[in-house]
Short mmCIF file of C-alpha atoms and ligand atoms in Angstrom, two decimals:
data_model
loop_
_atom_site.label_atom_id
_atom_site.label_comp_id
_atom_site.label_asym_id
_atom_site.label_seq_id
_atom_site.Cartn_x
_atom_site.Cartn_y
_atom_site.Cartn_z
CA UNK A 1 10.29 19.63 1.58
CA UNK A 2 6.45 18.51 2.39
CA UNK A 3 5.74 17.07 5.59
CA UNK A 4 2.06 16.10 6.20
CA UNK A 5 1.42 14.72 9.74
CA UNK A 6 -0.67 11.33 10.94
CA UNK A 7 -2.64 13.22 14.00
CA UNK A 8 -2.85 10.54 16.72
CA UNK A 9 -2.41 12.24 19.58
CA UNK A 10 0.52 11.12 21.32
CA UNK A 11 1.11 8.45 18.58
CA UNK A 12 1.24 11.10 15.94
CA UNK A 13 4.09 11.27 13.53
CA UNK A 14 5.85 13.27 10.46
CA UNK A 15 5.85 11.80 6.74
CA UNK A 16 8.63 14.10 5.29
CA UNK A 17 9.06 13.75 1.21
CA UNK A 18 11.36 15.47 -0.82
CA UNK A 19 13.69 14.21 -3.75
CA UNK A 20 17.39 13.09 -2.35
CA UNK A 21 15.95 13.01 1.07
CA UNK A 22 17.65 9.70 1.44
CA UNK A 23 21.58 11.03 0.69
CA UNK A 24 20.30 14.07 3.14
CA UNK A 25 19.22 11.11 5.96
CA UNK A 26 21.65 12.05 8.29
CA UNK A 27 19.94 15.05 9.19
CA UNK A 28 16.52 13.32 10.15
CA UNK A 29 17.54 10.04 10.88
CA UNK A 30 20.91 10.54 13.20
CA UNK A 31 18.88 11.23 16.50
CA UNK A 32 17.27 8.06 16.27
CA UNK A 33 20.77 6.33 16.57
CA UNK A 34 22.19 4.66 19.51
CA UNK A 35 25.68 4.70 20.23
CA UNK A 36 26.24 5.61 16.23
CA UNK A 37 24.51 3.04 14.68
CA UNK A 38 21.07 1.76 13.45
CA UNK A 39 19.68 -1.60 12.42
CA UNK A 40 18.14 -1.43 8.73
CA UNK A 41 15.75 -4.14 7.70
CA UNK A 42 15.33 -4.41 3.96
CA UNK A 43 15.14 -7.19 1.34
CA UNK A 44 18.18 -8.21 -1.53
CA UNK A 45 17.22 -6.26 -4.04
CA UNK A 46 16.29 -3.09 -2.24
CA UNK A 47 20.04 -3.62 -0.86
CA UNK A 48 21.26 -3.95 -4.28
CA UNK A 49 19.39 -0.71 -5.76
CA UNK A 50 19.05 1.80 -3.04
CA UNK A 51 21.00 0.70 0.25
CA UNK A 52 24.19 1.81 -0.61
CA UNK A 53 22.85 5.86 -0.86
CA UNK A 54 21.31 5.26 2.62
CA UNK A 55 24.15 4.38 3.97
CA UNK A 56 26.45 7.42 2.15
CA UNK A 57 23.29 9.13 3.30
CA UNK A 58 23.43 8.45 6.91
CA UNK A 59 27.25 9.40 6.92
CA UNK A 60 29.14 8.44 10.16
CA UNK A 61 25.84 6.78 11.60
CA UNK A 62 26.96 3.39 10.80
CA UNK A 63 24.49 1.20 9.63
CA UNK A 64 23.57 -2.64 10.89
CA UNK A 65 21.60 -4.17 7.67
CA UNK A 66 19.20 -7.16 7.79
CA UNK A 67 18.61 -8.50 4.82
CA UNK A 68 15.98 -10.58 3.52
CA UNK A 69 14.67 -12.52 0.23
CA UNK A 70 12.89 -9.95 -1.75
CA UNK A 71 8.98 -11.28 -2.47
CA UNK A 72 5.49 -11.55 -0.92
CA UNK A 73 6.92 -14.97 0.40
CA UNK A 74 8.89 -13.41 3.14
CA UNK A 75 5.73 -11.74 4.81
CA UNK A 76 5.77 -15.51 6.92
CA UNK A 77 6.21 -16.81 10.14
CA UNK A 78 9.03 -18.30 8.76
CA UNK A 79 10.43 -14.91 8.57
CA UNK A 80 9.08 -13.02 11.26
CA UNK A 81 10.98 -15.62 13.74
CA UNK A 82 14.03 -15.50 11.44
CA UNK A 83 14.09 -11.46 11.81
CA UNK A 84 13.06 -10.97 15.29
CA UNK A 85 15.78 -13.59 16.23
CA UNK A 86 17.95 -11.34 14.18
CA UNK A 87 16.99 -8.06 16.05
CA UNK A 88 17.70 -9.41 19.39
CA UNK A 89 21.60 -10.72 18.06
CA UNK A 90 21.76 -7.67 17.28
CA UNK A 91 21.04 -6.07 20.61
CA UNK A 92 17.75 -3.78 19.66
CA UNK A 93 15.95 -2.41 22.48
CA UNK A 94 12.56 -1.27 23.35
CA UNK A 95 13.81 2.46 22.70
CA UNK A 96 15.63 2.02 18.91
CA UNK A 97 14.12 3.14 15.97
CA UNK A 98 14.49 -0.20 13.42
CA UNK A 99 14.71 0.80 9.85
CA UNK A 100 12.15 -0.75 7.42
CA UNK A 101 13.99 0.00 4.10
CA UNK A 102 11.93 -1.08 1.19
CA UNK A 103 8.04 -1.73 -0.35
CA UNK A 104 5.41 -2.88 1.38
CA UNK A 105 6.37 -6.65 2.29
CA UNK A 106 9.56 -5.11 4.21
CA UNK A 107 7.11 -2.54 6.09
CA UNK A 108 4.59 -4.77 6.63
CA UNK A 109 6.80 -7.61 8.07
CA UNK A 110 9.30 -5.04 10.24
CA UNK A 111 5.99 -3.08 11.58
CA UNK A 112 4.65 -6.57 12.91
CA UNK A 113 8.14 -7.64 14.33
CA UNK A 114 8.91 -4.03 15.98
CA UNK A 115 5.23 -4.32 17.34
CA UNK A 116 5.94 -7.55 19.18
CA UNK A 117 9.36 -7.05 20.00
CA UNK A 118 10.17 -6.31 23.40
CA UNK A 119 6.62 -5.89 23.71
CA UNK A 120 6.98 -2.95 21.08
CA UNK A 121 9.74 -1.08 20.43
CA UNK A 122 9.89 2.04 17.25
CA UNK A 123 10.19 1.95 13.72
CA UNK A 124 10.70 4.49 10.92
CA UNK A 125 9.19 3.76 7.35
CA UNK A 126 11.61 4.65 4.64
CA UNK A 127 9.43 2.93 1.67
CA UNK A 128 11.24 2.25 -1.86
CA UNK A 129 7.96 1.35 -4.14
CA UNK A 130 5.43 3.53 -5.21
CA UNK A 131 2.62 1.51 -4.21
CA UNK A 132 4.74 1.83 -0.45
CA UNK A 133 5.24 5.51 -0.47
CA UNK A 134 1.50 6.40 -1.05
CA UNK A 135 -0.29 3.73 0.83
CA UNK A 136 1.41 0.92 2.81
CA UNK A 137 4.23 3.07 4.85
CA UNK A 138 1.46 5.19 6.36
CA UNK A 139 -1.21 3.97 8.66
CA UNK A 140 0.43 1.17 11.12
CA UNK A 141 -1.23 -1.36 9.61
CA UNK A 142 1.11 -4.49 9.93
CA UNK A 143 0.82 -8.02 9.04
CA UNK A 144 2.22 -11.09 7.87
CA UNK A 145 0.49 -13.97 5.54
CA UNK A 146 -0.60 -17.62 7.11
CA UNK A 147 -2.12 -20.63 5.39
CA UNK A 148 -5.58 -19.36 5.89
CA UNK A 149 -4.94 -16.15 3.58
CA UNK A 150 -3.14 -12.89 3.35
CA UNK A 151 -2.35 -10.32 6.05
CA UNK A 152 -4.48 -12.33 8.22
CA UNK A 153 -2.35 -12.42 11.41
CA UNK A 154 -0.87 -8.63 12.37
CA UNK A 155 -1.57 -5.39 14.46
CA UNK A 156 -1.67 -2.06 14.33
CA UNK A 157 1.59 -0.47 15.38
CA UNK A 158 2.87 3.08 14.04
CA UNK A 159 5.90 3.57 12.52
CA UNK A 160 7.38 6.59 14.19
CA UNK A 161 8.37 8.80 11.07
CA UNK A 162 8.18 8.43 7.29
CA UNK A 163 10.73 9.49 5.52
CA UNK A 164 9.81 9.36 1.55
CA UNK A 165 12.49 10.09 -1.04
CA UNK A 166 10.66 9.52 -4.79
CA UNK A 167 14.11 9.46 -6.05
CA UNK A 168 14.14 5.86 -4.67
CA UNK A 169 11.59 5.08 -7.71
CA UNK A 170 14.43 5.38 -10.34
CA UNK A 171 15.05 1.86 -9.93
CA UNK A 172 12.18 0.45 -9.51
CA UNK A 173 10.74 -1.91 -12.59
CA UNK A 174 8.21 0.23 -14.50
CA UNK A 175 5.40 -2.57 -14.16
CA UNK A 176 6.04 -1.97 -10.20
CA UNK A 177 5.81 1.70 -10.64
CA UNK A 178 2.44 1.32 -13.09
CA UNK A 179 0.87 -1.09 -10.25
CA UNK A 180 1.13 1.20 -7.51
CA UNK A 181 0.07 4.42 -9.87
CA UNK A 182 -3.19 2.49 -9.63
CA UNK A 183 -3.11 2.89 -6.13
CA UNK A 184 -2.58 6.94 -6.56
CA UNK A 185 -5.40 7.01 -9.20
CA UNK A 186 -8.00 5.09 -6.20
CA UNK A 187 -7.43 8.64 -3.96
CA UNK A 188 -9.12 10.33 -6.77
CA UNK A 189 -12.19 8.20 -7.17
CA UNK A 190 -12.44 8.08 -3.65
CA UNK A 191 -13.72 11.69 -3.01
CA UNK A 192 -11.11 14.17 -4.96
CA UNK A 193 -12.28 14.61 -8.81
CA UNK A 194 -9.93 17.19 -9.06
CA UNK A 195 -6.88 15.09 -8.21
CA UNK A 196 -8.45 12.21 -10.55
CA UNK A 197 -8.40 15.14 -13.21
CA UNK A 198 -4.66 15.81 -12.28
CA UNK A 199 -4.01 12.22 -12.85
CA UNK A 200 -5.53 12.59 -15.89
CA UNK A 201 -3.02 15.02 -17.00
CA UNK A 202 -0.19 13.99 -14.92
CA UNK A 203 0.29 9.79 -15.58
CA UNK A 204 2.19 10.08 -18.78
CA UNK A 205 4.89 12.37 -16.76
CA UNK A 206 4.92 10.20 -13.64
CA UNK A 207 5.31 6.69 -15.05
CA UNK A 208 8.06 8.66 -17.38
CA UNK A 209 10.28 8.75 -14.32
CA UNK A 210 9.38 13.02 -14.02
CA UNK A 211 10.23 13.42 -10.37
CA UNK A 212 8.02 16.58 -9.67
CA UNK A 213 4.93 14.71 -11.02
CA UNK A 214 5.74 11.77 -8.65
CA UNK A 215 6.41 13.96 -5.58
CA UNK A 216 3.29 16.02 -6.62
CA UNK A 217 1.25 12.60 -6.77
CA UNK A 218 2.92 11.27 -3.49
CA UNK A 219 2.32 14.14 -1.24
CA UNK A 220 -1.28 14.31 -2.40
CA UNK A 221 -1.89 10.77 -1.89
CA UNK A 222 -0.34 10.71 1.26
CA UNK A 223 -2.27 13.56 2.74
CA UNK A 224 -5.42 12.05 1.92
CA UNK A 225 -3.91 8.30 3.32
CA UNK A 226 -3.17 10.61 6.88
CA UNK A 227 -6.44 12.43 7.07
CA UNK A 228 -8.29 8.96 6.28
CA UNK A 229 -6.13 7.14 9.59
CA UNK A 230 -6.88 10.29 11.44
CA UNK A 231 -10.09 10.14 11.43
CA UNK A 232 -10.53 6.22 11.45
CA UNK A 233 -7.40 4.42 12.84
CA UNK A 234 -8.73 0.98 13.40
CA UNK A 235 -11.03 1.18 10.80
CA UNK A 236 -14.00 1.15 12.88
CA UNK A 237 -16.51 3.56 11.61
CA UNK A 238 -16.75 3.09 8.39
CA UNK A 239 -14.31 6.26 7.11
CA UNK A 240 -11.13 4.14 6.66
CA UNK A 241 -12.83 1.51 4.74
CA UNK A 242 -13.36 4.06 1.56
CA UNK A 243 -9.43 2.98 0.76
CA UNK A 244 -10.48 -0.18 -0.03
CA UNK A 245 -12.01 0.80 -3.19
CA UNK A 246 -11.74 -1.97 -6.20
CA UNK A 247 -10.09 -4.18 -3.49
CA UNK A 248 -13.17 -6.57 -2.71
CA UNK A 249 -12.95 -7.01 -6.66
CA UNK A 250 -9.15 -7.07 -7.03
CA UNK A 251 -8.76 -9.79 -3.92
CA UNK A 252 -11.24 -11.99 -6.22
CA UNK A 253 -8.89 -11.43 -8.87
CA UNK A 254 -5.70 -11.85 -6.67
CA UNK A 255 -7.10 -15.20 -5.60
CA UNK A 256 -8.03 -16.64 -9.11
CA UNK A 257 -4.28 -15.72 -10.55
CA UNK A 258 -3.36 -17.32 -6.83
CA UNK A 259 -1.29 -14.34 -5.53
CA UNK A 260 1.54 -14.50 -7.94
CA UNK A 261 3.04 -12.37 -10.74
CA UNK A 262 0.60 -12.94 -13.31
CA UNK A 263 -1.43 -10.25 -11.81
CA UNK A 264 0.34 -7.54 -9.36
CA UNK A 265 -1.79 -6.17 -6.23
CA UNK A 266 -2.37 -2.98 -8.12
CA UNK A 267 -3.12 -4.38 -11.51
CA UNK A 268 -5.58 -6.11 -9.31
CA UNK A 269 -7.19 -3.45 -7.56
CA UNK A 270 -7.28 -1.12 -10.89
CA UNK A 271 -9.45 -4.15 -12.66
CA UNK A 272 -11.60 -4.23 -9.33
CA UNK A 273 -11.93 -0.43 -9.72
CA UNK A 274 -13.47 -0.18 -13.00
CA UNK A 275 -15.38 -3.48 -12.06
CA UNK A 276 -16.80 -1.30 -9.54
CA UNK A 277 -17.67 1.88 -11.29
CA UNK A 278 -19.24 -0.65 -14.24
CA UNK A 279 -21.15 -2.09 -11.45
CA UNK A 280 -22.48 0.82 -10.20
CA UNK A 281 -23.14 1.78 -13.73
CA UNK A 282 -25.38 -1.03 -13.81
CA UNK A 283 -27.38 -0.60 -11.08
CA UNK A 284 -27.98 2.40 -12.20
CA UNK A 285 -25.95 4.59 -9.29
CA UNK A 286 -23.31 6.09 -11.66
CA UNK A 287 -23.52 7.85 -15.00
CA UNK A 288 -22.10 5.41 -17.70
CA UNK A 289 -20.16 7.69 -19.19
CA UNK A 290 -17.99 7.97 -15.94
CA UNK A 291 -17.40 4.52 -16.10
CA UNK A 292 -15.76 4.14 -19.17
CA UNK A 293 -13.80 7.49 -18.28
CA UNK A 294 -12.27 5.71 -15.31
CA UNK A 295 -11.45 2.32 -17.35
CA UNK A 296 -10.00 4.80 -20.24
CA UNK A 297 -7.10 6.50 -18.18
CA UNK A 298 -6.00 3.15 -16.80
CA UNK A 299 -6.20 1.18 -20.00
CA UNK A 300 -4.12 4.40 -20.69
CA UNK A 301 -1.09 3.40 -18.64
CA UNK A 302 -0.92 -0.30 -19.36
CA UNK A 303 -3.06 -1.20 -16.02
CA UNK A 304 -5.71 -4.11 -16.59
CA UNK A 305 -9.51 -2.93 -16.52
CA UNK A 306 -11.13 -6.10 -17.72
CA UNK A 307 -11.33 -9.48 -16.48
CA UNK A 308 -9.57 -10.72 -20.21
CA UNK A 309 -6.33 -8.26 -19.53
CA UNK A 310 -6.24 -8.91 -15.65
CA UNK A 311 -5.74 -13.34 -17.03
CA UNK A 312 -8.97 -14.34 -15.46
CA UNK A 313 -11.44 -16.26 -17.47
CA UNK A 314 -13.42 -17.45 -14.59
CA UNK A 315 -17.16 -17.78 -14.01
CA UNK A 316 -18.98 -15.43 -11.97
CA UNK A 317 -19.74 -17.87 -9.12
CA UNK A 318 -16.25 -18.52 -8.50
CA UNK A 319 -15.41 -15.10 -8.41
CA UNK A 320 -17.92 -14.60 -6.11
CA UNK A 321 -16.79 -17.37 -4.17
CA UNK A 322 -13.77 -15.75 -3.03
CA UNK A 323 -15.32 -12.68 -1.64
CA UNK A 324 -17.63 -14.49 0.48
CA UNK A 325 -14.72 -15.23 2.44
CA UNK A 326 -13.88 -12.25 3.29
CA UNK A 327 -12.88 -11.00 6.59
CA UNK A 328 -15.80 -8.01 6.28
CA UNK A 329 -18.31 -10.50 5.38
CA UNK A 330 -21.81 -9.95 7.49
CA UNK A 331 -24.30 -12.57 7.53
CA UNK A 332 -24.22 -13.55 4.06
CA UNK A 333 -23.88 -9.89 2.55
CA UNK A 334 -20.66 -8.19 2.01
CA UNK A 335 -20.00 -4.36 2.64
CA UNK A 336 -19.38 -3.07 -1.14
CA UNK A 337 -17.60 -0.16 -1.92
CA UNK A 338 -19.97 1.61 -5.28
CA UNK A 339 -19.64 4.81 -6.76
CA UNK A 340 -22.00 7.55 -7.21
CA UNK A 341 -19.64 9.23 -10.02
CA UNK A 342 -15.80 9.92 -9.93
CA UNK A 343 -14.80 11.29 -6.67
CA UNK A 344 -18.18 9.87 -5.12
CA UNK A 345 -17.56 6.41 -3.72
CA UNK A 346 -19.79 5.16 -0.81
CA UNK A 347 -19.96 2.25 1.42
CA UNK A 348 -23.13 0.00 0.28
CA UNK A 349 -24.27 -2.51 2.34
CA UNK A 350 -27.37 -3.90 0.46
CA UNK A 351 -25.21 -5.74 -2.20
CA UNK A 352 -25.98 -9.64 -2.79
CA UNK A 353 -23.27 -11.75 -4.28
CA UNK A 354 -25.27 -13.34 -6.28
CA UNK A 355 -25.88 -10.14 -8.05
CA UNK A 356 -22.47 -9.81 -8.18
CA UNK A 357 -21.82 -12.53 -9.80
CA UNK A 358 -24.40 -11.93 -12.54
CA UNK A 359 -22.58 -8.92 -13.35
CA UNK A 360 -18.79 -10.76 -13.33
CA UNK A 361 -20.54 -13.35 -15.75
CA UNK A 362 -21.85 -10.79 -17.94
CA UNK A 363 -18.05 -9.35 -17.92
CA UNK A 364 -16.64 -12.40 -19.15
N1 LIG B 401 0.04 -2.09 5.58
C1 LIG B 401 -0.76 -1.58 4.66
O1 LIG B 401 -1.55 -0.68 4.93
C2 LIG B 401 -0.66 -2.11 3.27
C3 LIG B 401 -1.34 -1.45 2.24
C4 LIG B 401 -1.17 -1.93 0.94
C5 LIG B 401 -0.37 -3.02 0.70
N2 LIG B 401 0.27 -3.65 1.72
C6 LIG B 401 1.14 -4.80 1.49
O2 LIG B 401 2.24 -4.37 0.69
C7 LIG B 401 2.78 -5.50 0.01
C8 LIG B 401 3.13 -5.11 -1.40
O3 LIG B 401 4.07 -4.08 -1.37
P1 LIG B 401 4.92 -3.67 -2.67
O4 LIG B 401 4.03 -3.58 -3.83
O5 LIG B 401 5.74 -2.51 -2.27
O6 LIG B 401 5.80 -4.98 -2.93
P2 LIG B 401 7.26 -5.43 -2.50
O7 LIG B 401 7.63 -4.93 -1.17
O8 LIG B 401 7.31 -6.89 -2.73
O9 LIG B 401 8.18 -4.71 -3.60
C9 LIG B 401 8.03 -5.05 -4.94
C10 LIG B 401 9.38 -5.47 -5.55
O10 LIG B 401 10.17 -4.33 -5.80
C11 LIG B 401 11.48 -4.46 -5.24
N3 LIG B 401 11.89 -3.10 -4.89
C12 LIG B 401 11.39 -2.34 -3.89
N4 LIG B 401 11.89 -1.09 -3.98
C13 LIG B 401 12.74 -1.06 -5.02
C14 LIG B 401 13.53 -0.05 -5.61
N5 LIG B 401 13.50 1.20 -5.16
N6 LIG B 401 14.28 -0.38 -6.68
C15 LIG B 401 14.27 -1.65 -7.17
N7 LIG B 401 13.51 -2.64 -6.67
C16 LIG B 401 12.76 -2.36 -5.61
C17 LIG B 401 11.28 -5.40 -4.09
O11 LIG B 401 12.48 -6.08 -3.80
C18 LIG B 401 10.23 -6.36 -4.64
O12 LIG B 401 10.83 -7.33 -5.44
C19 LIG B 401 1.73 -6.60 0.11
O13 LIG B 401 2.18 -7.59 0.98
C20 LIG B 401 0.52 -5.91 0.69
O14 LIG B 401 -0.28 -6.77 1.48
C21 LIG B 401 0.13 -3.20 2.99
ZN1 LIG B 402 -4.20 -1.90 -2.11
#
């Protein structure tokens, strides 16, 4: 088994990952339990796929499910009210453990209710998507979506253990899987060239449903996800903000196919991430040739790396529109995350948007 720790002090915790963790979850799970049983939060077809193991898994712990509609939808108000009403009927306390059983609108939307609940009470990630089990579980970010925009309303409240089984992937929908590979892929770019090299290598395996390759590719994504919170919890000096690579892009992107299906987060951020590298190409930061090496392996696995194959046919402007507003957004200039080469990404904070949008014109 690998277990990499989140180093908070006294808010530290374990992320544990191993295959068939979950039919093993007795073992880690049962001390959390309060007279027997524990409360699992997860959404219908998480519940179809995967909750029957936990519960086999958990053997005599009995488990209390909550289950919700499966969908970015259910990351509401709406929701949160409907849940936290359900928590109280049934009878959590400050000192239970919830369960958040399932990708990263489950996690997201039990993280925010356990942070509020009782004032705060625990929570354990057990995340069922990749895109979960390498980036949202870990890092206590929480939030829920409002009129105004996405994961605009939340807090940062840390789950309490992670317990990551990659066997959980097996039913996942390959164009789920493939969306939050590109996720895996951004660790790389970030500041590992080896590990980009090892997804290089690796992708074919992983997407192919190999379970070493995905544990491989978890752990090591994961460990870089922990060091990155440790460092920079609330994303306050700077350090945390490197994760965020091809998202200022790929939230453009999100917002022009209006949040829906046509275009998943990931697809999204792996456009914005060889939108990036081309940009920095163009200003002359980043050899070309690593450019087109980046857009190669993700063309390579299906994921979108051009504003034609990500369904946006939208002017420049407008795509610059939607990054200007942002939530980073300082006086008229937008922190940009650019690239130096693969493995080199920095934080640049001299970028206009009307140069941006230049360059999203000329991509058209
Ligand atoms: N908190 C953070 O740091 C953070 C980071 C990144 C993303 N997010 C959030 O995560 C959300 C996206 O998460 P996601 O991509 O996991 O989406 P998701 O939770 O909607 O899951 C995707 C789909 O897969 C289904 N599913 C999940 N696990 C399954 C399994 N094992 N087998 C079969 N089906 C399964 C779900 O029911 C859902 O339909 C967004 O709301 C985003 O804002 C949060
Ligand atoms: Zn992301």
């Amino acid at each position: 088994m690998t277990r990499v720790d989140v180093g908070l002090g006294d808010r530290s915790y374990p992320i544990l990952i191993e295959a068939g963790l979950l039919d093993r979850a007795v073992e880690h799970l049962a001390r959390f339990a309060r007279n027997g049983r524990m409360v699992v939060v997860t959404d219908e077809s998480v519940a179809a796929s995967q909750l029957p193991r936990l519960v086999a898994g958990l053997g005599k712990t009995r488990v209390e499910p909550i289950i919700l509609p499966p969908g970015e939808a259910t990351k509401s108000w709406g929701m949160l009210e409907r849940l936290t009403d359900q928590l109280m009927d049934h009878g959590v306390e400050r000192s239970d453990r919830i369960i958040a059983f399932g990708g990263g609108v489950i996690g997201d939307l039990v993280g925010f209710a356990a942070s509020i609940l009782k004032r705060g009470c625990g929570f354990i990630q057990v995340p069922t998507t990749l895109l979960a089990q390498v980036d949202s579980s870990v890092g206590g970010k929480t939030a829920i979506n409002t009129r105004a925009g996405k994961n605009l309303v939340g807090s940062f409240h840390q789950p309490d253990l992670v317990l990551i089984d990659p066997t959980t992937l097996d039913t996942l929908p390959l164009r789920e899987v493939r969306s939050g590979y590109a996720e895996v892929v951004k660790y790389g770019l970030i500041d590992d060239f080896d590990f980009f090299a090892w997804c290089e290598g690796n992708a074919a395996a992983l997407l192919d449903g190999d379970t070493d390759a995905r544990t491989q590719a978890i752990a090591h994504s994961v460990a870089a996800k922990a060091r990155v919170v440790a460092a920079d919890e609330r994303e306050t000096t700077g350090t945390r903000a490197l994760l965020n690579l091809g998202h200022t892009f790929g939230h453009a992107l999100e917002a022009e196919t209006g949040f829906s299906d046509t275009l998943l987060h990931g697809e999204a951020v792996a456009c914005g991430m060889a939108l990036a590298f081309r940009f920095s190409a163009a200003r002359g930061l980043c050899p070309g040739q690593d450019a087109v090496r980046v857009a190669r392996h993700l063309a390579s696995i299906g994921l979108p790396t051009t504003l034609k194959a990500a369904h946006v046919n939208t002017d420049g402007g407008t795509l610059a529109g939607h990054m200007a507003h942002d939530k980073k957004m300082e006086g008229g200039r937008l922190p940009f995350l650019l690239a130096r080469g693969i493995g080199q990404t920095f934080l640049a904070k001299d970028v206009d948007l009307g140069e941006v949008a230049a360059f999203l014109d000329r991509e058209r």
